Structure formats: C-alpha cells, structure tokens
CSV table of N, CA and C and ligand atoms in Angstrom, one decimal:
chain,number,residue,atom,x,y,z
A,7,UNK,N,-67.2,-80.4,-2.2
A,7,UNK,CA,-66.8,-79.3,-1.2
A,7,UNK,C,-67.9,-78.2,-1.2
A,8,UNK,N,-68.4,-77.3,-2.3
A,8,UNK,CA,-69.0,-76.8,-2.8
A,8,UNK,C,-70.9,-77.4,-2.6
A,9,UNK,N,-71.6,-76.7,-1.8
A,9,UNK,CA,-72.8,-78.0,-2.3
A,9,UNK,C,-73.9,-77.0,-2.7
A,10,UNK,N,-73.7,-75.7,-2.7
A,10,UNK,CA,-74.9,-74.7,-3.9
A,10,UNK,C,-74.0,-73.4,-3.5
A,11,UNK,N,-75.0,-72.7,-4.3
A,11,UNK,CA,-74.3,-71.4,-4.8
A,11,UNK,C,-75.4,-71.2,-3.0
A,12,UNK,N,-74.8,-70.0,-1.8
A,12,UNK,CA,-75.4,-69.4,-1.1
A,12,UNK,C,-76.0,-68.3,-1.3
A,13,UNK,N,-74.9,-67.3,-1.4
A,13,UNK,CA,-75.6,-65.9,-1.8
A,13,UNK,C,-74.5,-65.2,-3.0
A,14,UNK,N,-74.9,-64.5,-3.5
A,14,UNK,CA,-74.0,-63.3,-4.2
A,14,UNK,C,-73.8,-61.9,-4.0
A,15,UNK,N,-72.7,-61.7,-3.3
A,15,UNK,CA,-72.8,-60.1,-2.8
A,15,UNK,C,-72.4,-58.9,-3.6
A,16,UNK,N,-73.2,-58.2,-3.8
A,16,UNK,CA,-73.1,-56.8,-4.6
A,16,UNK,C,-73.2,-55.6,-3.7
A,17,UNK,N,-72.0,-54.5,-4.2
A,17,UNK,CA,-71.6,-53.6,-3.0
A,17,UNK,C,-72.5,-52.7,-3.8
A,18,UNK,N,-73.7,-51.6,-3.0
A,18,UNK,CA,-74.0,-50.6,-3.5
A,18,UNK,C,-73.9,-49.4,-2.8
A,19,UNK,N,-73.9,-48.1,-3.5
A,19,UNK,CA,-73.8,-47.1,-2.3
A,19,UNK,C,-75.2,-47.2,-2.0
A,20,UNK,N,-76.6,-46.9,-2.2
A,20,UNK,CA,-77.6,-46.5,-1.4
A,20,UNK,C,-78.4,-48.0,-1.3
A,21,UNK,N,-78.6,-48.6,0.1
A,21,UNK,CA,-79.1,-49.3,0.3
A,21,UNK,C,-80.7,-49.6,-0.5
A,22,UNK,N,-81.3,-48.9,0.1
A,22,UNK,CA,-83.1,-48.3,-0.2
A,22,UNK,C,-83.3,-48.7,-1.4
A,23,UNK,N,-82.4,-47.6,-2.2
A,23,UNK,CA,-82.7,-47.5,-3.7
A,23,UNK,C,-82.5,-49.0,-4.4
A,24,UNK,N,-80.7,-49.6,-3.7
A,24,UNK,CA,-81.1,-50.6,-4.7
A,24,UNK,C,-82.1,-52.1,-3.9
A,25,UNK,N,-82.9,-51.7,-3.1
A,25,UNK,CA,-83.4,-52.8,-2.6
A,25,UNK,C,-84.8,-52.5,-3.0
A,26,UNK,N,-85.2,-51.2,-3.7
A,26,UNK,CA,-86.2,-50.8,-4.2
A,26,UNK,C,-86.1,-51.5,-5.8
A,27,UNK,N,-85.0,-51.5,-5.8
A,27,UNK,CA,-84.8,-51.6,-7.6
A,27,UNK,C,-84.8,-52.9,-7.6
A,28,UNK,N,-84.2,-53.5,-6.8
A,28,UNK,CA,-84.6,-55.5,-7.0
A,28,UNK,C,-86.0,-55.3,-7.2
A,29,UNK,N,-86.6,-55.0,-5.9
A,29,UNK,CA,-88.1,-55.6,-5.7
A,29,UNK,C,-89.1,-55.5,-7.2
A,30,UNK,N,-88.8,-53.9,-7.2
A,30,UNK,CA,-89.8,-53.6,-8.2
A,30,UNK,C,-89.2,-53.9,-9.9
A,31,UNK,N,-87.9,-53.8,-10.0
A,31,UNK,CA,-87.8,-54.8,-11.3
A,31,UNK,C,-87.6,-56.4,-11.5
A,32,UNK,N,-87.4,-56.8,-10.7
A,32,UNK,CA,-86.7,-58.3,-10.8
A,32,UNK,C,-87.7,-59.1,-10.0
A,33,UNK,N,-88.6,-58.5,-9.1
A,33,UNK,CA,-89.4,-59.0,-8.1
A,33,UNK,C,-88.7,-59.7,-7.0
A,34,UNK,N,-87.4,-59.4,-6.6
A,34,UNK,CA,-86.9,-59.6,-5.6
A,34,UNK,C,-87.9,-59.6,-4.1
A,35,UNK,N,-87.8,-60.2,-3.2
A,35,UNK,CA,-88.4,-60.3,-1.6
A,35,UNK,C,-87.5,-59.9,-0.8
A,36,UNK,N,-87.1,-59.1,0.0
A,36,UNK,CA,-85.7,-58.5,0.8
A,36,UNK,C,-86.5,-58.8,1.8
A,37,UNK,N,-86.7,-60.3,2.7
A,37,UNK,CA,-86.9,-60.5,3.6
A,37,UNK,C,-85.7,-60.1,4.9
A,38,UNK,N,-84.6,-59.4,4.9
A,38,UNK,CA,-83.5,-59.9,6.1
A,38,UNK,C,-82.9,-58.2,5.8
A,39,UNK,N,-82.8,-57.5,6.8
A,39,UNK,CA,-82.0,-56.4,6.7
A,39,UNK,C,-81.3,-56.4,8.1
A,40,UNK,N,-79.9,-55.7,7.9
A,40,UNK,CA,-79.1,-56.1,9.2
A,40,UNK,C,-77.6,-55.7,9.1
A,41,UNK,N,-77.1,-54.9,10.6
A,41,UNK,CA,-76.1,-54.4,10.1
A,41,UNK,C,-75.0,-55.2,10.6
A,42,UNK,N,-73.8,-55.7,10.0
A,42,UNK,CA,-72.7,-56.4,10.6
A,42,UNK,C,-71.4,-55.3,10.9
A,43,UNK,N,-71.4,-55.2,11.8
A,43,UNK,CA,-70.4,-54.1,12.9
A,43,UNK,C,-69.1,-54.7,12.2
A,44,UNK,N,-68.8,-56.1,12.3
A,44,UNK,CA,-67.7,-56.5,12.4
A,44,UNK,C,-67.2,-56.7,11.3
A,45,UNK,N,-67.8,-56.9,9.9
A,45,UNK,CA,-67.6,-56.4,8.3
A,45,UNK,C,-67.7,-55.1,7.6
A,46,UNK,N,-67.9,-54.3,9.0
A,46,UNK,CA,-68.7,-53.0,8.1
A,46,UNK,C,-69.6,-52.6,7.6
A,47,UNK,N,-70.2,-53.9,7.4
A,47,UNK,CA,-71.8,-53.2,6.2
A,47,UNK,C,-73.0,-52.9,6.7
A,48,UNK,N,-73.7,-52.7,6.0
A,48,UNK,CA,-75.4,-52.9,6.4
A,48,UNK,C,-75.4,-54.1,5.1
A,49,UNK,N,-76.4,-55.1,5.4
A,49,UNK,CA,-76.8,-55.9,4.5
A,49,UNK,C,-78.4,-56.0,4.0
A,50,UNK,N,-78.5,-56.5,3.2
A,50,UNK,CA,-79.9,-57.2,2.6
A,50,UNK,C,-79.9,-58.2,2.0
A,51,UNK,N,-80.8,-59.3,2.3
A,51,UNK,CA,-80.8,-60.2,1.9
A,51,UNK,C,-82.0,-60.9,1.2
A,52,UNK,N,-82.1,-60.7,-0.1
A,52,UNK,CA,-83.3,-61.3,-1.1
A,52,UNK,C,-83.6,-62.5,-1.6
A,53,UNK,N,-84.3,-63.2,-1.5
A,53,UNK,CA,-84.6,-65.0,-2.2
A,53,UNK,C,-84.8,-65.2,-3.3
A,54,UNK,N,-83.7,-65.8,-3.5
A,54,UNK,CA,-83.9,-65.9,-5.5
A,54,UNK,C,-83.7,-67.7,-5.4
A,55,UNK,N,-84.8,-68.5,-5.4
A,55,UNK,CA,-84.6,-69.6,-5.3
A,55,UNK,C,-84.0,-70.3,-4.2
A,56,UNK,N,-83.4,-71.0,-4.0
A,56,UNK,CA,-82.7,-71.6,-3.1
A,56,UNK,C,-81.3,-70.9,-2.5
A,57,UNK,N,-81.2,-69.5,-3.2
A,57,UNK,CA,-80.0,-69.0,-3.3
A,57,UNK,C,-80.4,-67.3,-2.7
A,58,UNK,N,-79.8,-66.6,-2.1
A,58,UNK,CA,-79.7,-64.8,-2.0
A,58,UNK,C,-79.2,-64.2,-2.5
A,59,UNK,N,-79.5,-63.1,-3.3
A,59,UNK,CA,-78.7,-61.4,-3.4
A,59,UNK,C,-78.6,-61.4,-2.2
A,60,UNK,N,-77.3,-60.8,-2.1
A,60,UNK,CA,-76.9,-59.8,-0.3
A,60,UNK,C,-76.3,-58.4,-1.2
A,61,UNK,N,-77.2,-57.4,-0.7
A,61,UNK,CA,-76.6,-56.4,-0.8
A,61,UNK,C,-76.1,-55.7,-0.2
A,62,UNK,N,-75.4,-54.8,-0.2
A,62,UNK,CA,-74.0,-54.6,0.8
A,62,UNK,C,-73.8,-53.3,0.5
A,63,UNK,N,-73.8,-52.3,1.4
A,63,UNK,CA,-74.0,-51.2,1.9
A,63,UNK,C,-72.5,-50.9,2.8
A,64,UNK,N,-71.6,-50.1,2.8
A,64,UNK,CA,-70.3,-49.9,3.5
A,64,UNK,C,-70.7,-49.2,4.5
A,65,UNK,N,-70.0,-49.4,5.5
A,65,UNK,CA,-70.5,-48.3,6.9
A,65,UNK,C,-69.6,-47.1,7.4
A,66,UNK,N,-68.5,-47.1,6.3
A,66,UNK,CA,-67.5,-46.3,6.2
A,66,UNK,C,-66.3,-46.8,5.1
A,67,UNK,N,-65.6,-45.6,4.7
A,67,UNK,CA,-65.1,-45.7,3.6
A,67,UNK,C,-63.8,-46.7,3.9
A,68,UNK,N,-63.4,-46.8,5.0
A,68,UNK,CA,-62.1,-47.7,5.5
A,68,UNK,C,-63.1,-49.2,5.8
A,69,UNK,N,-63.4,-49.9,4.8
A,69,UNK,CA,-64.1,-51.1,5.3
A,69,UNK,C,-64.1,-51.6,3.9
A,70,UNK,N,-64.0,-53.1,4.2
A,70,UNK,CA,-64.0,-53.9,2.6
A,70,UNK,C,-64.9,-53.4,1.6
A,71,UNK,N,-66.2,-52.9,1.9
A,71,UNK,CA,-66.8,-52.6,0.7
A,71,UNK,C,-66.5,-51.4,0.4
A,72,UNK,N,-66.2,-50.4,1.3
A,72,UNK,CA,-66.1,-49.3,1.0
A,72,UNK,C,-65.2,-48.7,0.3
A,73,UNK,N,-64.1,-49.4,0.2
A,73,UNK,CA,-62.6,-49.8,-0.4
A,73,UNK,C,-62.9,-50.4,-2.1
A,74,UNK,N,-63.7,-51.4,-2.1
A,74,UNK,CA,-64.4,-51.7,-2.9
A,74,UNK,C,-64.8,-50.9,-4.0
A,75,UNK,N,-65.7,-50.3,-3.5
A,75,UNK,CA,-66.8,-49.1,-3.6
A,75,UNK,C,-65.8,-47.9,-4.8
A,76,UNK,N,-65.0,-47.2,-3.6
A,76,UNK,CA,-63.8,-46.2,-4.1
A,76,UNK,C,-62.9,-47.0,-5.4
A,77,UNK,N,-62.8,-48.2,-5.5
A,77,UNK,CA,-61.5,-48.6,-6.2
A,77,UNK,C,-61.8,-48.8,-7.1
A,78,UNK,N,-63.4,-49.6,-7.7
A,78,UNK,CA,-63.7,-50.4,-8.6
A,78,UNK,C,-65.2,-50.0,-8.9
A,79,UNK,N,-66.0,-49.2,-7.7
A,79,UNK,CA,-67.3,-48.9,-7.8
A,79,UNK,C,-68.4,-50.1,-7.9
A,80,UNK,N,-70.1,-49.4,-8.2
A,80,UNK,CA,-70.6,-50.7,-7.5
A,80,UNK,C,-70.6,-52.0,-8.2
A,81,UNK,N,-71.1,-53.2,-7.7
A,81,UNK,CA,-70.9,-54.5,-8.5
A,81,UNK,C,-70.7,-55.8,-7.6
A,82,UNK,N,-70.1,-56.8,-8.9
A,82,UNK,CA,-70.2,-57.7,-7.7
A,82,UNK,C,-69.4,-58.2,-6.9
A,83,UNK,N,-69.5,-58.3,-6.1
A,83,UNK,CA,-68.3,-57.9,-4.8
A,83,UNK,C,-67.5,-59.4,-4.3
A,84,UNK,N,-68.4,-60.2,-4.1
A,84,UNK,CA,-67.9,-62.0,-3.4
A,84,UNK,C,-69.3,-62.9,-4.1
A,85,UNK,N,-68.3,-64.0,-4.0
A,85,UNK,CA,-69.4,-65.3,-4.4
A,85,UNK,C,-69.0,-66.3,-2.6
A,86,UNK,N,-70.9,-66.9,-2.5
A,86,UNK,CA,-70.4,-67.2,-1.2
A,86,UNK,C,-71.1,-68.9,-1.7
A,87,UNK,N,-70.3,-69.8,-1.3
A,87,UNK,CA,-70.5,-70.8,-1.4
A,87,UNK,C,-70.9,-71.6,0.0
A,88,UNK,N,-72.0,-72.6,-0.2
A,88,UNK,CA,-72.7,-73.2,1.6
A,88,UNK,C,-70.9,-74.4,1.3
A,89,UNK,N,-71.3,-75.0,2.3
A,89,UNK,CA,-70.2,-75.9,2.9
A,89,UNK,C,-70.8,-76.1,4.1
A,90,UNK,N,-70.8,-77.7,4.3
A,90,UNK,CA,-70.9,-78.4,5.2
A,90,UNK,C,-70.1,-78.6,6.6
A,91,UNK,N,-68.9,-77.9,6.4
A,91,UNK,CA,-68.2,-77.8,7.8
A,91,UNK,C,-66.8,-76.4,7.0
A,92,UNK,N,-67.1,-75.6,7.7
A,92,UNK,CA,-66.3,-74.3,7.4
A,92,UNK,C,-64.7,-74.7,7.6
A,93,UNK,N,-64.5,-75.1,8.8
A,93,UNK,CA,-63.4,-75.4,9.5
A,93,UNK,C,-62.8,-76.5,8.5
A,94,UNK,N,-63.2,-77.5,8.3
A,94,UNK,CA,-62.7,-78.5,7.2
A,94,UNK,C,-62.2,-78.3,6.1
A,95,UNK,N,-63.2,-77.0,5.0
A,95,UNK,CA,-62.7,-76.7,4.3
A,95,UNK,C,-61.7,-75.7,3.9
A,96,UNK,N,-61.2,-74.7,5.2
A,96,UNK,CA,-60.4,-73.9,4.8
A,96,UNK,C,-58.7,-75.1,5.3
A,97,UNK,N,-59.2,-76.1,6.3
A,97,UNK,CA,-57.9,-76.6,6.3
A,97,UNK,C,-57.3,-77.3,4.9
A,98,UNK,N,-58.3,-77.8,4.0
A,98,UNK,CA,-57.9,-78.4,3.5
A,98,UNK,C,-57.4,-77.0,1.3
A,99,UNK,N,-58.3,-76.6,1.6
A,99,UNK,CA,-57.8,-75.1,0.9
A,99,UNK,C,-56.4,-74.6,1.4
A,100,UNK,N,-56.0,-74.5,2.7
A,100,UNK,CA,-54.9,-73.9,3.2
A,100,UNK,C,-53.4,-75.2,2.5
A,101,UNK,N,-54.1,-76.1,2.7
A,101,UNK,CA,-53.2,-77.3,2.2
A,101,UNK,C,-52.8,-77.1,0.8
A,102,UNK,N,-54.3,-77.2,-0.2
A,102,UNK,CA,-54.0,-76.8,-1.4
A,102,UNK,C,-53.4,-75.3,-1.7
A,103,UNK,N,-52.8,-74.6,-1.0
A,103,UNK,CA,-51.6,-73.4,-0.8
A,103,UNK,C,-52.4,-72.3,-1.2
A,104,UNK,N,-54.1,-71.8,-1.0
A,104,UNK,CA,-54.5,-70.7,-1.2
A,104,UNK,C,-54.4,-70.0,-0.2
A,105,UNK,N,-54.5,-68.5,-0.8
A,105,UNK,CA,-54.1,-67.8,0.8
A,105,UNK,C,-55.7,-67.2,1.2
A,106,UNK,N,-55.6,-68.1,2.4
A,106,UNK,CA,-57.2,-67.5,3.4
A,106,UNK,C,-56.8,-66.3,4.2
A,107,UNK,N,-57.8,-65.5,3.8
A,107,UNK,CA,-58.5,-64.2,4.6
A,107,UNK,C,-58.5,-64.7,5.9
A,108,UNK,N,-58.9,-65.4,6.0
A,108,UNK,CA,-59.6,-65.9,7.9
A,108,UNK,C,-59.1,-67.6,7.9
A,109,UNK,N,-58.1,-67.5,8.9
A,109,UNK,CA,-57.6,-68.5,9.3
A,109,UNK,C,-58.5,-69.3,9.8
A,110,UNK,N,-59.3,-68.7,10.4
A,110,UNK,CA,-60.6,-69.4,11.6
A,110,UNK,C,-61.8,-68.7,11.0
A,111,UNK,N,-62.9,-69.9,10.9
A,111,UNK,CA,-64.0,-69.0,10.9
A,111,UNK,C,-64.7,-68.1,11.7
A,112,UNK,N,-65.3,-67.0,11.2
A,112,UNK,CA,-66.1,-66.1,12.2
A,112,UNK,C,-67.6,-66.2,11.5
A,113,UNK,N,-68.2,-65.4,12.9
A,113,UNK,CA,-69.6,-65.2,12.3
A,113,UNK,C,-70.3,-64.5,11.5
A,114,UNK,N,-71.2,-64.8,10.5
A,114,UNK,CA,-71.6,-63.7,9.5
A,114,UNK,C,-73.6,-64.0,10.1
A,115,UNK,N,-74.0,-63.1,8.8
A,115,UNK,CA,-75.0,-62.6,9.2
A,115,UNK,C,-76.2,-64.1,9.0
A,116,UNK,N,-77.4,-64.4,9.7
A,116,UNK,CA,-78.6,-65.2,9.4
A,116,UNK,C,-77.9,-66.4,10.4
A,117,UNK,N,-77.0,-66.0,11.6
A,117,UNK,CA,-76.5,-67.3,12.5
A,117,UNK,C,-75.3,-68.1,11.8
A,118,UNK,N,-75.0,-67.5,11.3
A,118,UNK,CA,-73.9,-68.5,10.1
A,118,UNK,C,-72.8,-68.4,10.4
A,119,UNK,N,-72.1,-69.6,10.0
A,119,UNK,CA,-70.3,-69.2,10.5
A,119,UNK,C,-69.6,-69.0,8.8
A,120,UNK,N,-68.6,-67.9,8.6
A,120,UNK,CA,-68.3,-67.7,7.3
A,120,UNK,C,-66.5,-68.0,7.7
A,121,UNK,N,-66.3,-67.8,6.3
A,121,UNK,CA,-64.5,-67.3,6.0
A,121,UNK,C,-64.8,-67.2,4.8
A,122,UNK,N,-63.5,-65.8,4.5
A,122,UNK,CA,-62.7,-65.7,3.2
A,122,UNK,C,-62.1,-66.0,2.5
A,123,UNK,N,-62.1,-66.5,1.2
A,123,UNK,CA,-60.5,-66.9,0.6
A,123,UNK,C,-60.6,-65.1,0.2
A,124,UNK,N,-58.8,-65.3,-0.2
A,124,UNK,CA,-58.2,-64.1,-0.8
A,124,UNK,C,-58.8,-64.2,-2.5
A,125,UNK,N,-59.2,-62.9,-3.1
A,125,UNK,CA,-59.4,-63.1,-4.6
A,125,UNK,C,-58.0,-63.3,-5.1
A,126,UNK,N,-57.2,-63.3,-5.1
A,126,UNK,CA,-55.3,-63.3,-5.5
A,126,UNK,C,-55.6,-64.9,-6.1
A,127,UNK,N,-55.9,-65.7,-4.7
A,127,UNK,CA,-55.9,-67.1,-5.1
A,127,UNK,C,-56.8,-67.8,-5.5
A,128,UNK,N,-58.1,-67.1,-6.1
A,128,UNK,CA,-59.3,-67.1,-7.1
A,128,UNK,C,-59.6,-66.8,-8.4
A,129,UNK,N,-58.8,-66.9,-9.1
A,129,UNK,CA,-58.8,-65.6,-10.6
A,129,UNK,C,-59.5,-64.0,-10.5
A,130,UNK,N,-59.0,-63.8,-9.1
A,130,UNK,CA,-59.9,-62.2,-9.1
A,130,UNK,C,-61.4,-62.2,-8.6
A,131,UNK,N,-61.7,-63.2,-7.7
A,131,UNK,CA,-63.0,-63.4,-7.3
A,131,UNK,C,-63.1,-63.8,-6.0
A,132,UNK,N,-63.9,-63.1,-4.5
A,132,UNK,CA,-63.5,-63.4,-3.5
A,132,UNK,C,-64.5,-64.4,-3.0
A,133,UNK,N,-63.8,-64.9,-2.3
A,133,UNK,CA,-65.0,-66.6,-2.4
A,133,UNK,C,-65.0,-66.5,-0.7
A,134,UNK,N,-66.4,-66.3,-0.5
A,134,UNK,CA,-67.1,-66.6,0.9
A,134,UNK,C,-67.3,-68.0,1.4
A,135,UNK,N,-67.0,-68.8,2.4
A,135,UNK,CA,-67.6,-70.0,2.8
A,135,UNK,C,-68.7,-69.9,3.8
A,136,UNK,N,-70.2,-70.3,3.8
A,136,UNK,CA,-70.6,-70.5,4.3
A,136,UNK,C,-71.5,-71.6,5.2
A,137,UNK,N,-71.8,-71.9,5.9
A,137,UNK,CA,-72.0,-73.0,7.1
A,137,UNK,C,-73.1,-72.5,7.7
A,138,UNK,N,-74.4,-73.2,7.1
A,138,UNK,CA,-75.7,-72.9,8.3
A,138,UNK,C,-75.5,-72.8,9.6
B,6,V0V,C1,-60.3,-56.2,-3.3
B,6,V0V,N1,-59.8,-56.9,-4.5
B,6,V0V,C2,-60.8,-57.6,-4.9
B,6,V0V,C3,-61.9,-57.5,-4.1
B,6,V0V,N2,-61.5,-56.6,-3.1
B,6,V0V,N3,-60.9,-58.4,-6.0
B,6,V0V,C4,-62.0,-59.1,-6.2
B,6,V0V,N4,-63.1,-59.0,-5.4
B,6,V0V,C5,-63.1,-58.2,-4.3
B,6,V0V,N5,-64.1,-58.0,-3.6
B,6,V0V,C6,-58.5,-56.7,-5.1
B,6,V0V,C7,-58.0,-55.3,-5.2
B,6,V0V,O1,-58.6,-54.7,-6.3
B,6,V0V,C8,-56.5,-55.5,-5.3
B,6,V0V,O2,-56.2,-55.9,-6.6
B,6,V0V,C9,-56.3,-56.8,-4.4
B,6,V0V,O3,-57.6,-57.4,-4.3
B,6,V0V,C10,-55.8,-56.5,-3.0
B,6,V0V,O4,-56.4,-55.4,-2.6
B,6,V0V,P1,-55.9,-54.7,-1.2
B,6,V0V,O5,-56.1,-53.2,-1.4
B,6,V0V,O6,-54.6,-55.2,-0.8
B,6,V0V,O7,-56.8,-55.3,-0.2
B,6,V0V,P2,-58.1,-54.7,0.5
B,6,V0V,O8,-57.6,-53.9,1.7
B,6,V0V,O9,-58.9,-54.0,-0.5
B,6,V0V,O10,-58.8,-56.0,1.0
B,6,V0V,C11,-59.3,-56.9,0.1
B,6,V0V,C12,-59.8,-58.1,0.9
B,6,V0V,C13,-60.8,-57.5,1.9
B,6,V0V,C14,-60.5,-59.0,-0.1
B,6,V0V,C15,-58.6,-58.8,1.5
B,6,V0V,O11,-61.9,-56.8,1.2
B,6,V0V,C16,-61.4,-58.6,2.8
B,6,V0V,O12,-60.7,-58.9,3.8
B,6,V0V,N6,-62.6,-59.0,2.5
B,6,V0V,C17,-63.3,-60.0,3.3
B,6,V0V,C18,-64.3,-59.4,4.2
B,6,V0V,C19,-65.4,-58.8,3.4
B,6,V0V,O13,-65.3,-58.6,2.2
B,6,V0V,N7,-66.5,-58.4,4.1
B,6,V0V,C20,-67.7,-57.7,3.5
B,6,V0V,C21,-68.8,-58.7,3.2
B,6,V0V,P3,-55.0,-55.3,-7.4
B,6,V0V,O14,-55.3,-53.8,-7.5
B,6,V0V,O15,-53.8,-55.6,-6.5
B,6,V0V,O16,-55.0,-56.0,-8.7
B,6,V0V,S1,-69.6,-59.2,4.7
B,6,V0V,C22,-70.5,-60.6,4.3
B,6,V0V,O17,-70.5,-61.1,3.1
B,6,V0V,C23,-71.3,-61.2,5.4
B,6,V0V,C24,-71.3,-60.6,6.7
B,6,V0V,C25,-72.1,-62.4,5.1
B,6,V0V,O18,-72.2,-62.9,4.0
B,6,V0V,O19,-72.6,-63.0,6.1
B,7,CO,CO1,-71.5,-62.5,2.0
C-alpha cells in the first residue's frame, strides 16, 4: 500500500528562519516554496534523498497548523506516505473502519492529489496519502 516515505511535515511559526536553519545546518536544498490557500499554509519543500521536509507555515490561527501550532507548538505535524492510486487506498482504509479526513481526494502542493487519515485512527499520528 505504502511504497516510500514522501514527505514529513513540520509546523513552524517563521518560515525563513526555519528554512534558513535546514539549509545551513543540515544542508537542506528548499527547492519548492508555495502557498496552499486551501490548507492554509505557506509550504517548503527540501530533498533529503528520495524523500522531503515540508515545512509548514499557518496562514492564520483558525487553520490545521495553526491549531496545531497553539495546542501542541512547533514539530512534527503529518507523515505523508506516496501511494499509487489515492482513491483505492482510502476505499479500502475506509473498509478497514479508519476514520478519513477526506472522503475524496483533493489537491495538494507539486501537482499531487493527497488525502487525510484522522490521527484518532493512527496512534496519534496524521497520515497524508500521496499520488504523483
Ligand atoms: C490535531 N491532533 C493531532 C494533529 N492535529 N494529532 C496528531 N497530529 C496532528 N497533526 C489531535 C488533537 O490534539 C486532538 O487530540 C485531536 O487530534 C482532535 O483535534 P480537534 O481539535 O478535534 O481537531 P482539529 O480541528 O485540530 O483538526 C485536526 C485534524 C485537522 C487532523 C482533523 O488538522 C485536519 O483536517 N488536518 C488535515 C489537513 C492538514 O493538516 N493540512 C495542513 C497540511 P486530543 O486533544 O483530542 O487528544 S497541508 C499539506 O500537507 C499539503 C498541502 C501537502 O502535503 O501537499
Ligand atoms: Co503534507
């Protein structure tokens, strides 16, 4: 179901600083910056192998991260896993009785189609699906 880790999202409050602090400690590349209206954030996106940091920036305090942000402060926010057909896999998750965020997939950032699972039905961990 699973066929690599995609990205790992970490909510920060200052964009800059922590895409400054990848680069110059970790040698991070933040090739992809971009704001998604429809999740609220500003993003960034860094190549660590075959895999991204997304960092994640709230665009107001009533938005997933920013909710986030206020409740629990910064850290790591979702694990997003690639998947070969988005649609397939949340039918068949929905089967196995977890509760999906997004009945239907929508679009996320780099052309991609995503969905949510709920962290409730994760041990506390919100799992992104993603689909080149
Ligand atoms: C909330 N909770 C989390 C969590 N956010 N647990 C683990 N990881 C998180 N990120 C916990 C929270 O502490 C509560 O636990 C419980 O879930 C229910 O919280 P709630 O107050 O009822 O729910 P909300 O309103 O905080 O919403 C939480 C969910 C929301 C996960 C439903 O954030 C959501 O719909 N997320 C999906 C969209 C998203 O996250 N977009 C931003 C990334 P207790 O206190 O009850 O124990 S956008 C992105 O990644 C893009 C565009 C991309 O990759 O392309
Ligand atoms: Co994400």
């Amino acid at each position: 179901m699973f066929q690599r880790v995609d990205h790992i999202g970490i909510a920060v409050r200052d964009l800059d600083a922590a895409i400054a602090f990848y680069q110059v400690t970790f040698g991070v590349a933040f090739t992809y910056r971009h704001t998604v209206e429809s999740q609220g954030v500003e993003e960034a996106m860094g190549r660590v192998g075959e895999s991204w940091i997304q960092l994640l920036c709230p665009l107001g305090s009533d938005t997933p991260v920013g909710k986030f942000i206020e409740a629990r402060g910064e850290g790591v926010h979702h694990v997003a896993y690639g998947v070969a057909d988005v649609h397939a896999v949340l039918g068949d998750l929905k089967e196995a009785g977890l509760h999906l965020i997004d009945e239907h997939p929508r679009p996320g950032s780099r052309d991609s189609t995503i969905a949510f699972i709920h962290p409730k039905s994760v041990g506390g961990v919100l799992v992104e699906l993603v689909q080149e």
